[in-house]
């Protein structure tokens, strides 16, 4: 409702440009492999494999946060099914010229705000997105939403994501020095890389390295995994979920 009211206000103030609606047809089916057939290059495959592994780690953290939010115990089988679903969606989406699919942390914010935990609602939302993909005019209308309106919605959304991450960290036993160091150092590395990336410090690096350092999530996750593995050597008890990247 807030987005609708904000968009109406933006349109009345002239901040919402709807000129693109005239250029789009009402119905258009996506054409598979619009940009050409896949090409497999060693550097690109290695980079995407590493990014896929990091995305899987990020998704597992989101799964645990979602389970805590909905009071559902997340087991190993749930994580495996979630990662398989992401892999299948990425494969199918790439055929239809889409970006790789991952579990978006923003959805945690939506669940926290709306208090809606039903999978049927999620499935219906996916159906709406498919319809938007087949109806370019509706897609163009969504794309025309003014940035200030989206920014206003994002204030509560991303704040809720941060709160979900803090709640997940609250389940970690910080009496163990290993957990303390894992969270502290990984967060510091993530923040440092994000700050340096904003200052364009990595612009002179190779494209594959720039991709890995494009935001702080990947270095943060790698640091957390490495430090946690170091402190887990010789320890037989399972580690608890949660790292410094939430």
Coordinates of C-alpha atoms in Angstrom, one line a residue:
X1 CA 0.0 0.0 0.0
X2 CA 2.9 2.4 0.8
X3 CA 4.5 1.7 -2.6
X4 CA 1.1 2.4 -4.3
X5 CA 0.6 5.7 -2.5
X6 CA 4.2 6.7 -2.9
X7 CA 4.1 5.9 -6.7
X8 CA 0.9 7.9 -7.0
X9 CA 2.5 10.9 -5.3
X10 CA 5.6 10.6 -7.4
X11 CA 3.5 10.5 -10.6
X12 CA 1.6 13.7 -9.5
X13 CA 4.9 15.4 -8.8
X14 CA 6.3 14.3 -12.2
X15 CA 9.0 12.0 -10.7
X16 CA 7.6 8.8 -12.4
X17 CA 8.2 8.4 -16.1
X18 CA 5.7 6.1 -17.8
X19 CA 6.8 6.8 -21.3
X20 CA 8.4 3.4 -21.6
X21 CA 5.0 1.7 -21.4
X22 CA 4.1 2.8 -24.9
X23 CA 7.1 1.0 -26.4
X24 CA 6.3 -2.4 -24.8
X25 CA 3.9 -4.9 -26.3
X26 CA 1.2 -6.4 -24.1
X27 CA 2.4 -10.0 -24.4
X28 CA 5.8 -11.4 -25.3
X29 CA 7.3 -14.8 -24.6
X30 CA 11.0 -14.9 -23.6
X31 CA 13.3 -16.4 -26.3
X32 CA 15.7 -19.0 -24.9
X33 CA 19.4 -18.3 -25.3
X34 CA 18.7 -14.7 -26.7
X35 CA 22.4 -13.8 -26.1
X36 CA 23.8 -16.9 -27.9
X37 CA 24.7 -20.4 -26.9
X38 CA 26.7 -21.0 -23.8
X39 CA 30.5 -20.8 -24.0
X40 CA 32.7 -22.4 -21.4
X41 CA 35.9 -20.6 -20.5
X42 CA 38.2 -21.9 -17.7
X43 CA 38.5 -18.5 -15.9
X44 CA 34.8 -17.8 -16.0
X45 CA 33.9 -21.3 -14.8
X46 CA 36.4 -21.1 -11.9
X47 CA 35.1 -17.7 -10.8
X48 CA 31.4 -18.7 -11.1
X49 CA 32.1 -22.0 -9.2
X50 CA 33.7 -20.1 -6.3
X51 CA 30.8 -17.5 -6.3
X52 CA 28.3 -20.4 -6.3
X53 CA 30.0 -21.9 -3.3
X54 CA 29.9 -18.6 -1.5
X55 CA 26.3 -18.0 -2.4
X56 CA 25.5 -21.5 -1.0
X57 CA 27.1 -20.4 2.3
X58 CA 25.1 -17.2 2.3
X59 CA 21.9 -19.2 1.5
X60 CA 22.5 -21.6 4.4
X61 CA 22.8 -18.6 6.8
X62 CA 19.5 -17.3 5.4
X63 CA 17.9 -20.7 5.8
X64 CA 18.9 -20.8 9.5
X65 CA 17.6 -17.2 10.0
X66 CA 14.3 -18.1 8.3
X67 CA 14.0 -21.1 10.6
X68 CA 14.5 -19.1 13.7
X69 CA 12.1 -16.4 12.5
X70 CA 9.4 -19.0 11.7
X71 CA 10.2 -21.3 14.7
X72 CA 11.0 -24.2 12.5
X73 CA 14.1 -26.4 13.1
X74 CA 16.3 -26.5 10.0
X75 CA 17.9 -29.8 9.3
X76 CA 20.5 -31.0 6.9
X77 CA 17.9 -32.3 4.5
X78 CA 16.1 -29.0 4.4
X79 CA 19.4 -27.3 3.5
X80 CA 20.1 -29.8 0.7
X81 CA 16.7 -29.4 -0.8
X82 CA 17.0 -25.6 -0.7
X83 CA 20.4 -25.6 -2.4
X84 CA 19.1 -28.1 -5.0
X85 CA 16.1 -25.8 -5.7
X86 CA 18.5 -22.8 -6.2
X87 CA 20.7 -24.9 -8.6
X88 CA 17.6 -25.9 -10.6
X89 CA 16.3 -22.4 -10.8
X90 CA 19.7 -21.1 -11.9
X91 CA 19.9 -23.7 -14.7
X92 CA 16.4 -23.0 -16.0
X93 CA 16.7 -19.2 -15.6
X94 CA 20.0 -19.1 -17.6
X95 CA 18.2 -20.7 -20.5
X96 CA 15.7 -17.8 -20.5
X97 CA 18.5 -15.1 -20.2
X98 CA 18.2 -14.5 -16.5
X99 CA 20.8 -13.9 -13.8
X100 CA 21.7 -16.8 -11.4
X101 CA 19.1 -17.2 -8.7
X102 CA 20.1 -17.2 -5.0
X103 CA 18.1 -16.9 -1.8
X104 CA 17.6 -13.2 -1.3
X105 CA 18.1 -11.9 2.2
X106 CA 15.5 -9.2 1.5
X107 CA 12.8 -11.8 1.8
X108 CA 13.7 -12.2 5.5
X109 CA 12.8 -8.5 5.8
X110 CA 9.5 -9.1 4.0
X111 CA 8.6 -12.0 6.3
X112 CA 9.5 -10.0 9.4
X113 CA 7.3 -7.1 8.2
X114 CA 4.3 -9.0 7.0
X115 CA 4.4 -11.9 9.4
X116 CA 3.3 -14.2 6.5
X117 CA 5.1 -17.5 6.7
X118 CA 3.0 -19.5 4.2
X119 CA 4.8 -21.3 1.3
X120 CA 1.6 -20.9 -0.7
X121 CA 2.0 -17.1 -0.6
X122 CA 5.6 -17.5 -1.9
X123 CA 4.4 -19.8 -4.7
X124 CA 1.7 -17.3 -5.7
X125 CA 4.3 -14.5 -5.7
X126 CA 6.4 -16.6 -8.0
X127 CA 3.4 -17.0 -10.3
X128 CA 3.0 -13.2 -10.3
X129 CA 6.6 -12.8 -11.4
X130 CA 6.1 -15.3 -14.2
X131 CA 3.1 -13.3 -15.4
X132 CA 5.1 -10.1 -15.3
X133 CA 7.7 -11.8 -17.4
X134 CA 5.1 -12.5 -20.1
X135 CA 3.4 -9.1 -19.9
X136 CA 6.1 -6.5 -20.7
X137 CA 3.8 -3.5 -20.0
X138 CA 3.2 -4.6 -16.4
X139 CA 7.0 -5.2 -16.1
X140 CA 7.7 -1.8 -17.4
X141 CA 5.2 -0.3 -14.9
X142 CA 7.0 -1.9 -12.0
X143 CA 10.4 -0.8 -13.4
X144 CA 9.0 2.8 -13.6
X145 CA 8.5 3.0 -9.8
X146 CA 10.5 6.1 -8.7
X147 CA 13.7 5.4 -6.8
X148 CA 12.7 7.5 -3.8
X149 CA 9.6 5.3 -3.4
X150 CA 11.7 2.1 -3.5
X151 CA 14.2 3.7 -1.1
X152 CA 11.4 4.4 1.4
X153 CA 10.3 0.8 1.3
X154 CA 13.9 -0.4 1.6
X155 CA 14.4 1.5 4.9
X156 CA 12.2 -1.0 6.8
X157 CA 13.1 -3.9 4.5
X158 CA 16.9 -3.8 4.9
X159 CA 16.6 -2.8 8.5
X160 CA 14.6 -6.0 9.1
X161 CA 17.3 -8.0 7.3
X162 CA 19.9 -6.6 9.7
X163 CA 17.8 -7.5 12.7
X164 CA 17.4 -11.0 11.5
X165 CA 21.1 -11.3 11.2
X166 CA 21.6 -10.0 14.7
X167 CA 19.0 -12.5 16.0
X168 CA 20.9 -15.3 14.3
X169 CA 24.2 -14.2 15.8
X170 CA 22.3 -14.2 19.2
X171 CA 22.1 -18.0 19.0
X172 CA 25.9 -18.4 18.8
X173 CA 27.8 -19.3 21.9
X174 CA 30.2 -16.4 22.2
X175 CA 31.7 -17.7 25.4
X176 CA 34.0 -19.7 23.0
X177 CA 36.9 -17.5 21.9
X178 CA 36.8 -19.2 18.5
X179 CA 33.3 -18.0 17.8
X180 CA 34.2 -14.5 18.9
X181 CA 37.2 -14.4 16.6
X182 CA 35.3 -15.8 13.7
X183 CA 32.5 -13.2 13.9
X184 CA 34.8 -10.3 14.7
X185 CA 37.5 -10.9 12.1
X186 CA 35.1 -11.9 9.3
X187 CA 32.9 -8.8 9.9
X188 CA 36.0 -6.6 9.9
X189 CA 37.2 -8.1 6.7
X190 CA 33.8 -7.7 5.0
X191 CA 33.5 -4.1 6.1
X192 CA 37.0 -3.3 5.0
X193 CA 36.6 -4.8 1.6
X194 CA 33.3 -3.0 1.1
X195 CA 34.9 0.3 2.0
X196 CA 37.9 -0.2 -0.3
X197 CA 35.6 -1.3 -3.1
X198 CA 33.6 1.9 -2.8
X199 CA 36.9 3.8 -3.1
X200 CA 37.7 1.9 -6.4
X201 CA 40.9 0.5 -4.9
X202 CA 40.4 -2.8 -6.7
X203 CA 39.9 -1.3 -10.2
X204 CA 43.3 -2.2 -11.4
X205 CA 43.0 -5.9 -10.6
X206 CA 42.1 -8.7 -13.0
X207 CA 38.3 -9.0 -13.8
X208 CA 38.0 -12.3 -11.9
X209 CA 39.6 -10.8 -8.7
X210 CA 37.5 -7.6 -9.1
X211 CA 34.4 -9.9 -9.2
X212 CA 35.3 -11.6 -6.0
X213 CA 36.0 -8.3 -4.3
X214 CA 33.0 -6.5 -5.7
X215 CA 31.4 -6.6 -2.2
X216 CA 32.3 -7.6 1.3
X217 CA 30.1 -10.8 1.4
X218 CA 32.5 -13.1 -0.4
X219 CA 35.7 -12.2 1.6
X220 CA 33.6 -12.2 4.8
X221 CA 32.3 -15.7 4.1
X222 CA 35.7 -17.0 3.1
X223 CA 37.3 -15.6 6.2
X224 CA 34.6 -17.0 8.5
X225 CA 34.9 -20.4 7.0
X226 CA 38.7 -20.4 7.3
X227 CA 38.8 -19.2 10.9
X228 CA 36.0 -21.5 12.0
X229 CA 37.8 -24.5 10.4
X230 CA 41.0 -23.5 12.1
X231 CA 39.4 -23.4 15.5
X232 CA 37.4 -26.6 14.8
X233 CA 40.5 -28.7 14.3
X234 CA 40.5 -31.5 16.9
X235 CA 37.1 -30.5 18.1
X236 CA 34.5 -33.3 17.6
X237 CA 31.3 -31.5 18.6
X238 CA 29.3 -29.9 15.7
X239 CA 29.5 -26.1 15.3
X240 CA 26.5 -24.0 15.6
X241 CA 25.1 -22.0 12.7
X242 CA 25.9 -18.4 12.3
X243 CA 28.9 -16.3 11.2
X244 CA 29.9 -12.7 10.9
X245 CA 28.4 -12.3 7.4
X246 CA 24.8 -11.9 8.5

